[in-house]
Coordinates of C-alpha atoms and ligand atoms in Angstrom, one line a residue:
X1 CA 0.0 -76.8 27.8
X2 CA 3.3 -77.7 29.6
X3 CA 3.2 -81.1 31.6
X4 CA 3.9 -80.8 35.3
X5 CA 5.1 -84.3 35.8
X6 CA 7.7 -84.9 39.3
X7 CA 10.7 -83.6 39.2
X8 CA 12.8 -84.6 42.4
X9 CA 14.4 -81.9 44.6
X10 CA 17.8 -82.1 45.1
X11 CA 18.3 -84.3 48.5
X12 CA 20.9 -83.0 51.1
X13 CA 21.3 -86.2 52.7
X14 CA 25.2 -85.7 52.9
X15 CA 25.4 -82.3 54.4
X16 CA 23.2 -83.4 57.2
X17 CA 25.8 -86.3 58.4
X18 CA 27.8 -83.4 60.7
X19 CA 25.0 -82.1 62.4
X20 CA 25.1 -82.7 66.5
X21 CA 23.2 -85.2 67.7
X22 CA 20.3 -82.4 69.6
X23 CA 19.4 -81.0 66.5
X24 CA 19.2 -84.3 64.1
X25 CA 17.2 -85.6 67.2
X26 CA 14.9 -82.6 66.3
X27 CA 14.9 -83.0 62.4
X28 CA 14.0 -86.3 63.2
X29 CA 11.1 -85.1 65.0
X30 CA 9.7 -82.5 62.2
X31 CA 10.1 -85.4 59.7
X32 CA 7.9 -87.4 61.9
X33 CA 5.1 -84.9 62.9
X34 CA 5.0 -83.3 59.2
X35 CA 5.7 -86.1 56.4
X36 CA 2.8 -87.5 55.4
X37 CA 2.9 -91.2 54.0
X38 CA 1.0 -92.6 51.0
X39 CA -1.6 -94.6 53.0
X40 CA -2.3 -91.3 55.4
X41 CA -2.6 -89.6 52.2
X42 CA -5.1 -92.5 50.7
X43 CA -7.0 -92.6 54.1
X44 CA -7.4 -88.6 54.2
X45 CA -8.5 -88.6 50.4
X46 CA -11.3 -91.4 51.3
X47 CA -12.2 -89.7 54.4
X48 CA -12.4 -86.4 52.2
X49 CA -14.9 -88.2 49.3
X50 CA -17.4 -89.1 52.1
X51 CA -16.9 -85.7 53.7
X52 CA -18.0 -83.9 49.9
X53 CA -20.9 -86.1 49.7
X54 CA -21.8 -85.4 53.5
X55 CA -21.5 -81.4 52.4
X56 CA -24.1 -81.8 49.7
X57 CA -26.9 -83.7 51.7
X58 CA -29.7 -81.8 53.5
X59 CA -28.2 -81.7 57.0
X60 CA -24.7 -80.9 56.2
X61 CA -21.1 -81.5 57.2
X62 CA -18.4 -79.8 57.6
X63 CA -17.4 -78.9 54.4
X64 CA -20.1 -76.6 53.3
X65 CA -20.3 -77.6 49.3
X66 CA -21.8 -74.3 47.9
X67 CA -24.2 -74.5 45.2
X68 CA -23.2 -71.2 42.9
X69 CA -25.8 -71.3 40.2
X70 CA -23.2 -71.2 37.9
X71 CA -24.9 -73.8 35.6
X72 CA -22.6 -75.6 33.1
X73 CA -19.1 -74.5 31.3
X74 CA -18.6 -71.8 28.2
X75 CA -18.6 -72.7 25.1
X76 CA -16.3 -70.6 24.1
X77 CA -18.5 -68.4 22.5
X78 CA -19.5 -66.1 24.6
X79 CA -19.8 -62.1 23.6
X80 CA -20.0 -59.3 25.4
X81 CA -18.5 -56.3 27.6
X82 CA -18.4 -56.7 31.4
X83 CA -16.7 -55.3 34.3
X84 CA -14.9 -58.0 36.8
X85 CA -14.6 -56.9 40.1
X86 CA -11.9 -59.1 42.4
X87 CA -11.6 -58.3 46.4
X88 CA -8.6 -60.6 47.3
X89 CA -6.4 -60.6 50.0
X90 CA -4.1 -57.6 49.1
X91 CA -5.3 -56.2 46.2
X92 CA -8.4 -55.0 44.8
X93 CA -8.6 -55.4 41.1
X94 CA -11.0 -54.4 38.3
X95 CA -11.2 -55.4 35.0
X96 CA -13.2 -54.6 32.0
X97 CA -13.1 -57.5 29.3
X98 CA -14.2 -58.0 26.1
X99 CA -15.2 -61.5 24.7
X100 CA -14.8 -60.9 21.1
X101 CA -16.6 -63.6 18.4
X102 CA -13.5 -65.5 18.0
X103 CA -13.9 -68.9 19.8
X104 CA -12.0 -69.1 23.6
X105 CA -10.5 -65.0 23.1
X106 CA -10.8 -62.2 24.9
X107 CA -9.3 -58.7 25.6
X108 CA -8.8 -57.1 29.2
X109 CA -7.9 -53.8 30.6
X110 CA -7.2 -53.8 34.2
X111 CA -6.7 -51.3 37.3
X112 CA -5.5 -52.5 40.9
X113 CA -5.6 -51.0 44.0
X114 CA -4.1 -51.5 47.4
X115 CA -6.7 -52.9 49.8
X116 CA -5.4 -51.1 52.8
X117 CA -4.4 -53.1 55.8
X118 CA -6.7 -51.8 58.5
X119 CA -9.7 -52.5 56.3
X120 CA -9.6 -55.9 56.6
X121 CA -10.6 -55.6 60.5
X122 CA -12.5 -52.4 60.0
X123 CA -16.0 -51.7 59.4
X124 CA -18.5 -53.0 56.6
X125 CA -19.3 -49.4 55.4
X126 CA -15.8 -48.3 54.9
X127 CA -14.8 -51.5 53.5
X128 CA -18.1 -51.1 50.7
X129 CA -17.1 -47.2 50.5
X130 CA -13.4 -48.2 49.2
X131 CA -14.7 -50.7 47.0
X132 CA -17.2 -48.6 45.1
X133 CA -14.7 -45.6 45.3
X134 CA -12.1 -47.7 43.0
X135 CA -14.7 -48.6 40.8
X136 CA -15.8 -45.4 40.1
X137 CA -12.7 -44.2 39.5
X138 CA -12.0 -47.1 37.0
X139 CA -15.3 -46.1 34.8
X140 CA -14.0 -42.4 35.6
X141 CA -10.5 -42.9 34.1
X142 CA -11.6 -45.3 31.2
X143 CA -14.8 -43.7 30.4
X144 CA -14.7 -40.5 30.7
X145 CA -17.3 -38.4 29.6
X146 CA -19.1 -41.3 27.8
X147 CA -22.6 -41.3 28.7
X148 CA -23.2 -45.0 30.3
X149 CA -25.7 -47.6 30.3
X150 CA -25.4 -49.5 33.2
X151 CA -22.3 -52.2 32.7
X152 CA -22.9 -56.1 34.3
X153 CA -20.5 -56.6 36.7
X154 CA -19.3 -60.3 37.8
X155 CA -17.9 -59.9 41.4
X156 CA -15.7 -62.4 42.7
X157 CA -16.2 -62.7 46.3
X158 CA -13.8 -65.5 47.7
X159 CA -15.4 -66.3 51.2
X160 CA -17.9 -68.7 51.5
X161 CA -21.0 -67.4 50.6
X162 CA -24.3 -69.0 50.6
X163 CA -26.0 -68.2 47.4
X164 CA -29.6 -68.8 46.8
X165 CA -29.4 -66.7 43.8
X166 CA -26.3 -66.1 41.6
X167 CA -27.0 -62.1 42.3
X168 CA -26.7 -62.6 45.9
X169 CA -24.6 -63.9 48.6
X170 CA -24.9 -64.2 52.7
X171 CA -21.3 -64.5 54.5
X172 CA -20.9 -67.6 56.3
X173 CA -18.0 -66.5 57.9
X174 CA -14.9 -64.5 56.6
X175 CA -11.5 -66.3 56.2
X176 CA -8.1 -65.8 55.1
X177 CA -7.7 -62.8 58.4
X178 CA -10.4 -61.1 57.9
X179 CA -12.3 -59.7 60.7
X180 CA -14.8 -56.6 59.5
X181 CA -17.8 -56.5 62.0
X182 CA -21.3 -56.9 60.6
X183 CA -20.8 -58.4 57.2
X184 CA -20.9 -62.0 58.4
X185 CA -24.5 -63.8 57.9
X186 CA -25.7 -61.0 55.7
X187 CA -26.1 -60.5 52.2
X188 CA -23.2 -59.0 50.9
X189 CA -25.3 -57.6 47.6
X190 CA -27.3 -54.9 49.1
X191 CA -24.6 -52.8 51.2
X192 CA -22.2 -53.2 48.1
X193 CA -25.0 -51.7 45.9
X194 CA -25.9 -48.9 47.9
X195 CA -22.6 -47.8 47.7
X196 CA -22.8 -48.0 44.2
X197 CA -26.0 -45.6 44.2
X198 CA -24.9 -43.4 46.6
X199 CA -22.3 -42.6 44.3
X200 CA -24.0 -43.2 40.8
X201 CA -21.7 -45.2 39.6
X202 CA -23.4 -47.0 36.7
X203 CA -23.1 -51.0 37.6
X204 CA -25.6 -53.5 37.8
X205 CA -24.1 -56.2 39.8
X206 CA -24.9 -59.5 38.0
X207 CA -23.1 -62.2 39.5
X208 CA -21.0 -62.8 43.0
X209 CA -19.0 -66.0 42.0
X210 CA -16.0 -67.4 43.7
X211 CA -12.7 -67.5 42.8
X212 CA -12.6 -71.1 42.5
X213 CA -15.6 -71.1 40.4
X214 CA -13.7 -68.0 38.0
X215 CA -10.7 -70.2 37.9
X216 CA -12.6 -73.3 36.4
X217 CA -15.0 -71.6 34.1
X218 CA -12.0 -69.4 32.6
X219 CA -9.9 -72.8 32.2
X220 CA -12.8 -74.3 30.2
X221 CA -13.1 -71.3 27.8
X222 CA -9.7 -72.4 26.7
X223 CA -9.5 -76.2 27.6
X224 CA -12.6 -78.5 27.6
X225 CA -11.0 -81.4 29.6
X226 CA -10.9 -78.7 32.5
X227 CA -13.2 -80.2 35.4
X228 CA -11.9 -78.4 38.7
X229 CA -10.8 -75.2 39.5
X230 CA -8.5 -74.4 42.5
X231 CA -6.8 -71.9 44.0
X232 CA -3.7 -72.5 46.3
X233 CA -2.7 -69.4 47.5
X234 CA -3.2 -67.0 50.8
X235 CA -6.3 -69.4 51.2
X236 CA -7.2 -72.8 49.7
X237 CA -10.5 -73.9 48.1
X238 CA -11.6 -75.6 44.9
X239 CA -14.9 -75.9 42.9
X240 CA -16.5 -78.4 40.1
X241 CA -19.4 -79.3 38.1
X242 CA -21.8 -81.7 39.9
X243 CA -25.0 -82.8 38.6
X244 CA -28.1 -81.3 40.1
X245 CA -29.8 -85.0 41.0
X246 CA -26.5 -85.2 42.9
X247 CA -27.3 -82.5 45.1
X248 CA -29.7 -83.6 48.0
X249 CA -30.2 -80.2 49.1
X250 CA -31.0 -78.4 46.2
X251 CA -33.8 -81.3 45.7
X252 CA -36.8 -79.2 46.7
X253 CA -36.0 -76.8 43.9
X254 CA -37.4 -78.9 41.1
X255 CA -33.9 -78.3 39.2
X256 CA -33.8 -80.7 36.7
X257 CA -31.9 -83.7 37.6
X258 CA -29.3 -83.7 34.7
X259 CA -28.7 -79.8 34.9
X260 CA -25.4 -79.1 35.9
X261 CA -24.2 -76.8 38.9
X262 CA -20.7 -75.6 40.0
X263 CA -20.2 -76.3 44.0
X264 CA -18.0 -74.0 45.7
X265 CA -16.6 -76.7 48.3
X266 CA -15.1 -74.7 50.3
X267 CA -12.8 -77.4 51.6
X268 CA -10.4 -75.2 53.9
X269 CA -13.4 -76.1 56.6
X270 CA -12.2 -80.1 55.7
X271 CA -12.0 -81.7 59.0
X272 CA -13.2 -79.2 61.6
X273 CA -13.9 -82.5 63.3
X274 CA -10.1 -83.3 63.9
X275 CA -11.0 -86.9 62.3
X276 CA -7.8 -87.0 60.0
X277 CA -5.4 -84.5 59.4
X278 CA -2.1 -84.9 61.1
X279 CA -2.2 -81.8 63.0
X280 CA 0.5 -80.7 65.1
X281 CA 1.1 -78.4 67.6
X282 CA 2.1 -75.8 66.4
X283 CA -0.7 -76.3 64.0
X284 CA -3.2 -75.6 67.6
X285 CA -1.6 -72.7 68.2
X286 CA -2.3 -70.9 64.7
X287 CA -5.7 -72.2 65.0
X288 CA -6.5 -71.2 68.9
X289 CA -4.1 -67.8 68.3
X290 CA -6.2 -67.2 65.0
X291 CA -9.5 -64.5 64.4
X292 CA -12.1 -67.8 63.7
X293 CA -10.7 -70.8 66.1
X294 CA -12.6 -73.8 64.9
X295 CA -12.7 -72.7 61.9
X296 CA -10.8 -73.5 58.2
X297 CA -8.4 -76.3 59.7
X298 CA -7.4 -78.4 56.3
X299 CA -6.8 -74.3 55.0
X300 CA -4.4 -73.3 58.3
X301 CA -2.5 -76.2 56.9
X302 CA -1.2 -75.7 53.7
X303 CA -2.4 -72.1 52.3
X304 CA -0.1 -69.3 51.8
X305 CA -1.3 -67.3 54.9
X306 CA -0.1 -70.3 57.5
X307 CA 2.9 -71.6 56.0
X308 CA 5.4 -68.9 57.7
X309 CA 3.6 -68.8 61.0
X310 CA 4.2 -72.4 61.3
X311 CA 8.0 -72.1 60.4
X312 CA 8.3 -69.8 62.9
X313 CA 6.3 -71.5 65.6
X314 CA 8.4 -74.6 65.2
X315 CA 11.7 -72.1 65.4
X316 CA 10.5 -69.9 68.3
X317 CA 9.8 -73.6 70.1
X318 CA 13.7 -74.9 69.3
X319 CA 15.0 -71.6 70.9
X320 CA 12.7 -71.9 74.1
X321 CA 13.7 -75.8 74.4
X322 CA 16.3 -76.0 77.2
X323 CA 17.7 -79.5 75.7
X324 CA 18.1 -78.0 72.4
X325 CA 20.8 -75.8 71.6
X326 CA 19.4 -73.7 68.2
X327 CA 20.1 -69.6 68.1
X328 CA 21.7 -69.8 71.3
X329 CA 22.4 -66.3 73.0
X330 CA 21.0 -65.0 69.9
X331 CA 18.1 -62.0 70.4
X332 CA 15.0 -63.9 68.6
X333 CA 12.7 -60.8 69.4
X334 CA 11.7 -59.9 65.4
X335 CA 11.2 -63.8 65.1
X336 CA 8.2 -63.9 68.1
X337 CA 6.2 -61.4 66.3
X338 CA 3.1 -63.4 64.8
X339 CA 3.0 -63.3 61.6
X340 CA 6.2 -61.6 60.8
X341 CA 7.3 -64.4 58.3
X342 CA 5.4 -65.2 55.1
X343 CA 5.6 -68.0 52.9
X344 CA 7.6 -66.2 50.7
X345 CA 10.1 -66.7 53.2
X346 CA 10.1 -70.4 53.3
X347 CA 10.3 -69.9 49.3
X348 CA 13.6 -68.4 49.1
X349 CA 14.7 -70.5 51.7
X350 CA 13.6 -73.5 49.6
X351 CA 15.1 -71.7 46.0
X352 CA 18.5 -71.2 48.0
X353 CA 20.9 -72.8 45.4
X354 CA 24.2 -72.8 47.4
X355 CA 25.7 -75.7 48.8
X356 CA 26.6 -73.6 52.0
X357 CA 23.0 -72.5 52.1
X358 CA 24.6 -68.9 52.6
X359 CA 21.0 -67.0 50.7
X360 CA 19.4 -68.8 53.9
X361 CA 21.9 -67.7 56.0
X362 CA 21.8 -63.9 54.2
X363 CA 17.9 -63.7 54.8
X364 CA 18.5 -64.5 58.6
X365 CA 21.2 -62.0 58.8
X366 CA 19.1 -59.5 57.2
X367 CA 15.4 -59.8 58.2
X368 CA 16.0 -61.4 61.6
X369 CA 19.3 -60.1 63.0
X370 CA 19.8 -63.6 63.4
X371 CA 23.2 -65.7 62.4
X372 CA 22.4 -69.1 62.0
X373 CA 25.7 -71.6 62.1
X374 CA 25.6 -74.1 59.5
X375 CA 24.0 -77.0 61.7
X376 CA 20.9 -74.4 62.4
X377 CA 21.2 -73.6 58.8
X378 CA 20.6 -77.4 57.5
X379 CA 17.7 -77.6 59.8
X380 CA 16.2 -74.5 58.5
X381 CA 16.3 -75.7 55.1
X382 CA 14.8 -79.3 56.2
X383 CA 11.8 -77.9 58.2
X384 CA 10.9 -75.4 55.1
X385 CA 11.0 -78.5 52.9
X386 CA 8.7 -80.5 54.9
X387 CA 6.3 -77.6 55.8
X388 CA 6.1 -77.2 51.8
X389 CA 5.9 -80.6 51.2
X390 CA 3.3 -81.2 53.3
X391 CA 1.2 -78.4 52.0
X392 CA 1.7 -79.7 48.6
X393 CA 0.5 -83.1 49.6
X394 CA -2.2 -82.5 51.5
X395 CA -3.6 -80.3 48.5
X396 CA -3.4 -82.9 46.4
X397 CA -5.6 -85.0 48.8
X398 CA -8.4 -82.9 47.8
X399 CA -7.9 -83.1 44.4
X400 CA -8.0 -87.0 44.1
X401 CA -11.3 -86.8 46.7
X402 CA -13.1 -84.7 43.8
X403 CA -11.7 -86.9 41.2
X404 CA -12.8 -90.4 42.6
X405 CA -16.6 -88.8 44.0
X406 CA -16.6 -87.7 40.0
X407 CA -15.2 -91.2 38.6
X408 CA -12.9 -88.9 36.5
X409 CA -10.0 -91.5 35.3
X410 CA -8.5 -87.9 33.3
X411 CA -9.1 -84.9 33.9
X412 CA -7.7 -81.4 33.8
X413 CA -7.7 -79.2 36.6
X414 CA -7.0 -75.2 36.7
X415 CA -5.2 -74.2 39.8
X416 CA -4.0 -70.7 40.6
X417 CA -3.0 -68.4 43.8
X418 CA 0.8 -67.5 44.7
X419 CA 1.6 -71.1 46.3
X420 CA 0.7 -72.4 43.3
X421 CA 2.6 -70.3 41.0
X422 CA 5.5 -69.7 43.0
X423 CA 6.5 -72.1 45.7
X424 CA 9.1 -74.3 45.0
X425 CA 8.4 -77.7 43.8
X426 CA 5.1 -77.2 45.1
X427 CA 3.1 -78.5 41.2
X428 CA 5.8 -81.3 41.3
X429 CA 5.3 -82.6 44.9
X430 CA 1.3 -82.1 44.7
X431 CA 1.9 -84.3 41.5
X432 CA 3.8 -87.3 43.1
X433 CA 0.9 -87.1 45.5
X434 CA -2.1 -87.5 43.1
X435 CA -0.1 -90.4 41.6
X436 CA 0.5 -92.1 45.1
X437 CA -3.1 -91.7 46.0
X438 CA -4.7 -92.8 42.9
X439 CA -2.6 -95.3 42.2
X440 CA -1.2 -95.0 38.6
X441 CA 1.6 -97.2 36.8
X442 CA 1.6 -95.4 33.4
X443 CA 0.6 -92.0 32.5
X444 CA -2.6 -91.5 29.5
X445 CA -2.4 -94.1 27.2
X446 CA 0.3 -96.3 28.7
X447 CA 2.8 -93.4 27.6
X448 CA 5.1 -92.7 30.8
X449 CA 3.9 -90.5 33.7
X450 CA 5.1 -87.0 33.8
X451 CA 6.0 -84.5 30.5
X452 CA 1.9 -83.9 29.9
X453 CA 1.1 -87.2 30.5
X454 CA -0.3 -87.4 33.6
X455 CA -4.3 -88.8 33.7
X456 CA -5.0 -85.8 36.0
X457 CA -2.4 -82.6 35.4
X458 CA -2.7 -79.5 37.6
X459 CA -1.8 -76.8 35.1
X460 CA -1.6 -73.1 35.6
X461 CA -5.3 -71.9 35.2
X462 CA -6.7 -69.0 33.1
X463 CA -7.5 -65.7 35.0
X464 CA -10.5 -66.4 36.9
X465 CA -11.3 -63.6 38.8
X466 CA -11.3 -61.6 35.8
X467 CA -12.2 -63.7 32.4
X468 CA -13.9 -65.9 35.0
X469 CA -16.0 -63.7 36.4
X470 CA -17.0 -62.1 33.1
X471 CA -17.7 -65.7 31.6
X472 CA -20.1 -65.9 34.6
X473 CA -21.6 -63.2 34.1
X474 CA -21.8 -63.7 30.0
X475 CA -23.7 -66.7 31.1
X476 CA -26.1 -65.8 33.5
X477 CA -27.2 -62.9 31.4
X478 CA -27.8 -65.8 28.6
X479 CA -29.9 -67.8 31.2
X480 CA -31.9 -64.8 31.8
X481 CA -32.6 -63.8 28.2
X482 CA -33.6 -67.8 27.9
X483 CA -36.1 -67.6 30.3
X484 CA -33.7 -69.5 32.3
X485 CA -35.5 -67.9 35.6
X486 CA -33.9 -70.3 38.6
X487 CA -31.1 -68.8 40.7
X488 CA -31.6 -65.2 39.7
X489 CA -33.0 -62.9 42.0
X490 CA -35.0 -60.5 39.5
X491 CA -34.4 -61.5 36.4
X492 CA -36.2 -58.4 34.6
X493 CA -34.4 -56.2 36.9
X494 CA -31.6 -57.5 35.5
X495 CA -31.1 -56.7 32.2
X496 CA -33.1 -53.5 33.0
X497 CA -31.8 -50.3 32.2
X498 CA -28.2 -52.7 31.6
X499 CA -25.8 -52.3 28.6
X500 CA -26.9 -56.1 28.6
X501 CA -30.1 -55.6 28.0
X502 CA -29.2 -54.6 24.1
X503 CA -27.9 -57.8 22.4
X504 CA -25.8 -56.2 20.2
X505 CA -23.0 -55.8 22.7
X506 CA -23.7 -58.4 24.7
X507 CA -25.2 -61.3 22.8
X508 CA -24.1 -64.6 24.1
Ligands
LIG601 C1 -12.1 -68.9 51.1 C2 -12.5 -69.4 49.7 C3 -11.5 -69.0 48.7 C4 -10.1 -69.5 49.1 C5 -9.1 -69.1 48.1 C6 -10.7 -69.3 51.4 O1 -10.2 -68.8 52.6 O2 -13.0 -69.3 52.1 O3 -13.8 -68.8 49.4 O4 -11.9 -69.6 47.5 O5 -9.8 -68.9 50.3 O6 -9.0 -67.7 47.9

């Protein structure tokens, strides 16, 4: 695997000496309100350890700390056939993998569809009625005419779910934008599979995991030191593997203390207190302006979905500040529609390899009707750097939380979403974090930090919505042919009348 170790971005110090003295004044302000320091990043991380533990006890915090019943990593192993169902943000994917014998392989065939805009604020039957549509059409189109047993599924469900079985799942509330009336507080399972029916679509549903879970468990398959999954992308979450004698509320289950359990943490709801983050205003106004106020404030910080909302918060705000001269006499109308920027937008900004900044300048031009002199232009570049930055470091505050509650000195951690993978210097900033929180001097084995040495490196994860989900699956099916019993709903039900039920194709 390829190191992620810090690797500086190019500082335009010297371009900045020109600017007049209004709009330094206001750089000078961003930089105050959205740099965070190493000791607010060690006093966040500490507050975030005792705000994990707080999640797991009986009564609760704000960080709700999921137990998943996904009970332990792969070992690689694993057999079988299963469908992997994935309801992100903007696309709907399924997947049919294979895990052959060969140790950590597997072979996948995929389809995606569009998850249509108005769904996501729609109603709970149309939303089940597209889902089970696209996957019959994916058994349609791959097995057609084959007469069917009934194939596992592992659906991955990222909203926080509470799960007291790994084959069912009650909405705690949606996230990311979502707004579809009636789904929240109910089991998700039972709508979903009468969709199915109603349209005898051969699928037993066998486990609703989240995609931080998937992201971890398919990292293992590959890597063993793997010991958190994440996903930084339109939302922001991780999972890990805690001990069951660790879990407070899970005690009067009679689990036995030294099993393990992956906890969804759901740490986007991280300080719905207001106790530490260094929220701004503009940071309010996406919250108050938002479908869930209250809700998910450490996520309307950094994930995907914020980041251009806040850029153009803070812009909208220069314009309509008398004292400030920024886009003066220009017509700022496309910029005051919510949401009309997305972090994609602060990436190009950020990627924008001329000295004259003229792709910034370009993208104003083009998507705004806007055109920025070059003052405005340096303080476009400087506010999407710091609103990156931030997000980067903020993430990595989470990360070093699970890592000291663990005691892990090295570790491995999957991390995956479209932040992740594509914002600029985002792996290298959330690096130079981890290493200002935790404090390290040399990298593993006194060899230098950075180039794979790192004790804990965030590296691209394996695909866990799809292998992940399928690993889940693989290994609840295994728990249940066991007589593994806990956390499954009916366990005779299923591997009834399932293609699972036969271990020749699905022997794990
Ligand atoms: C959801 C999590 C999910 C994360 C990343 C958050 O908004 O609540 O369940 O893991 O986004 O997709």
């Amino acid at each position: 695997m390829v190191g992620l170790g810090p690797k500086k971005a190019p500082s335009r110090k010297g371009s900045m000496a020109d600017l007049p003295h209004d709009l330094m004044q206001e750089i000078k302000r961003l930089e105050d309100l959205f740099v965070v320091d190493t000791n607010k990043l060690k006093a966040i991380s500490d507050h975030f350890v005792s705000e994990l533990e707080k999640g797991l006890t009986k009564e609760g915090g704000d960080i709700p700390m999921n137990p998943t019943w996904c009970m332990g990593f792969p070992t690689g192993y694993e057999t079988g056939t299963f469908l992997a169902l994935d309801m992100g943000g903007t696309n709907l994917r399924v997947c049919e993998i294979n895990l052959p014998e060969e140790k950590g392989e597997f072979d996948i065939i995929q389809s995606k569809y569009r998850m249509p805009e108005e769904l996501k604020t729609g109603n709970a039957d149309e939303l089940w009625g597209y889902i089970a549509d696209c996957l019959q059409q994916f058994i349609e189109y791959h097995h057609e005419g084959e007469k069917l047993d009934k194939l596992p599924l592992g659906f991955t469900f990222s909203y926080p779910a509470t799960q007291e079985y790994i084959d069912h799942g009650v909405l705690q509330r949606w996230t990311k934008g979502f707004d579809i009336d009636g789904v929240e507080g109910k089991d998700v399972v039972p709508p979903f599979e009468k969709a199915l029916e109603e349209r005898g679509v051969p699928i037993k549903l066998t486990a609703l995991i989240n995609d931080t879970t998937g992201t971890m468990i398919a990292s293992a398959y590959t890597d063993s030191e793997m010991r958190m999954g994440c996903i930084f992308g339109t939302g922001c979450n991780a999972a890990y593997m805690e001990t069951c004698g660790n879990i407070p509320k899970l005690a009067h289950m009679g689990l036995n203390p030294d099993d393990q359990m992956a906890i969804n943490c759901e740490w986007g709801a991280f300080d719905n207190e207001h106790k530490i983050l260094p929220r701004t205003q503009y940071d309010v106004i996406i919250d108050k302006e938002s479908p869930r106020p209250g809700q998910q404030t450490f996520e309307k910080m950094i994930a995907g979905l914020y980041l251009g909302e806040l850029f153009r918060l803070v812009l909208v705000d220069l314009h309509e500040q008398p004292q400030v001269k920024f886009f003066e006499g220009a017509d700022i109308s496309p910029l005051k529609k919510p949401y009309s920027l997305d972090a994609s937008f602060l990436s190009d900004i950020e990627n924008d390899p001329y000295e004259n900044l003229q792709e910034t300048h370009d993208i104003f031009v083009n998507q705004m009707g806007i055109k920025p002199t070059r003052p405005e232009l340096e303080l476009l570049r400087r506010l999407a750097e710091v609103i990156g930055t931030r997000a980067a470091r903020l993430s990595a505050c989470g990360v070093a939380a699970i890592c000291k509650k663990k005691n892990l000195k090295t570790a491995h951690v999957g991390a995956d979403g479209s932040v992740f993978n594509k914002y600029p210097h985002f792996k290298a900033r959330g690096a130079q974090a981890l290493k200002e929180i935790l404090d390290w001097e040399t990298g593993r084995d006194g060899k230098p930090l950075g180039k794979g040495h790192d004790p804990v490196e965030i590296l691209p994860a394996e695909d866990g919505s799809g292998v992940g989900a399928a690993l889940i699956a693989a290994l609840t099916l295994k728990r249940v042919q066991e007589g593994h019993h806990a956390g499954i709903r009916d366990p005779q039900g299923m591997l009834k009348g399932t293609a699972a039920a036969k271990p020749a194709s699905n022997q794990v």
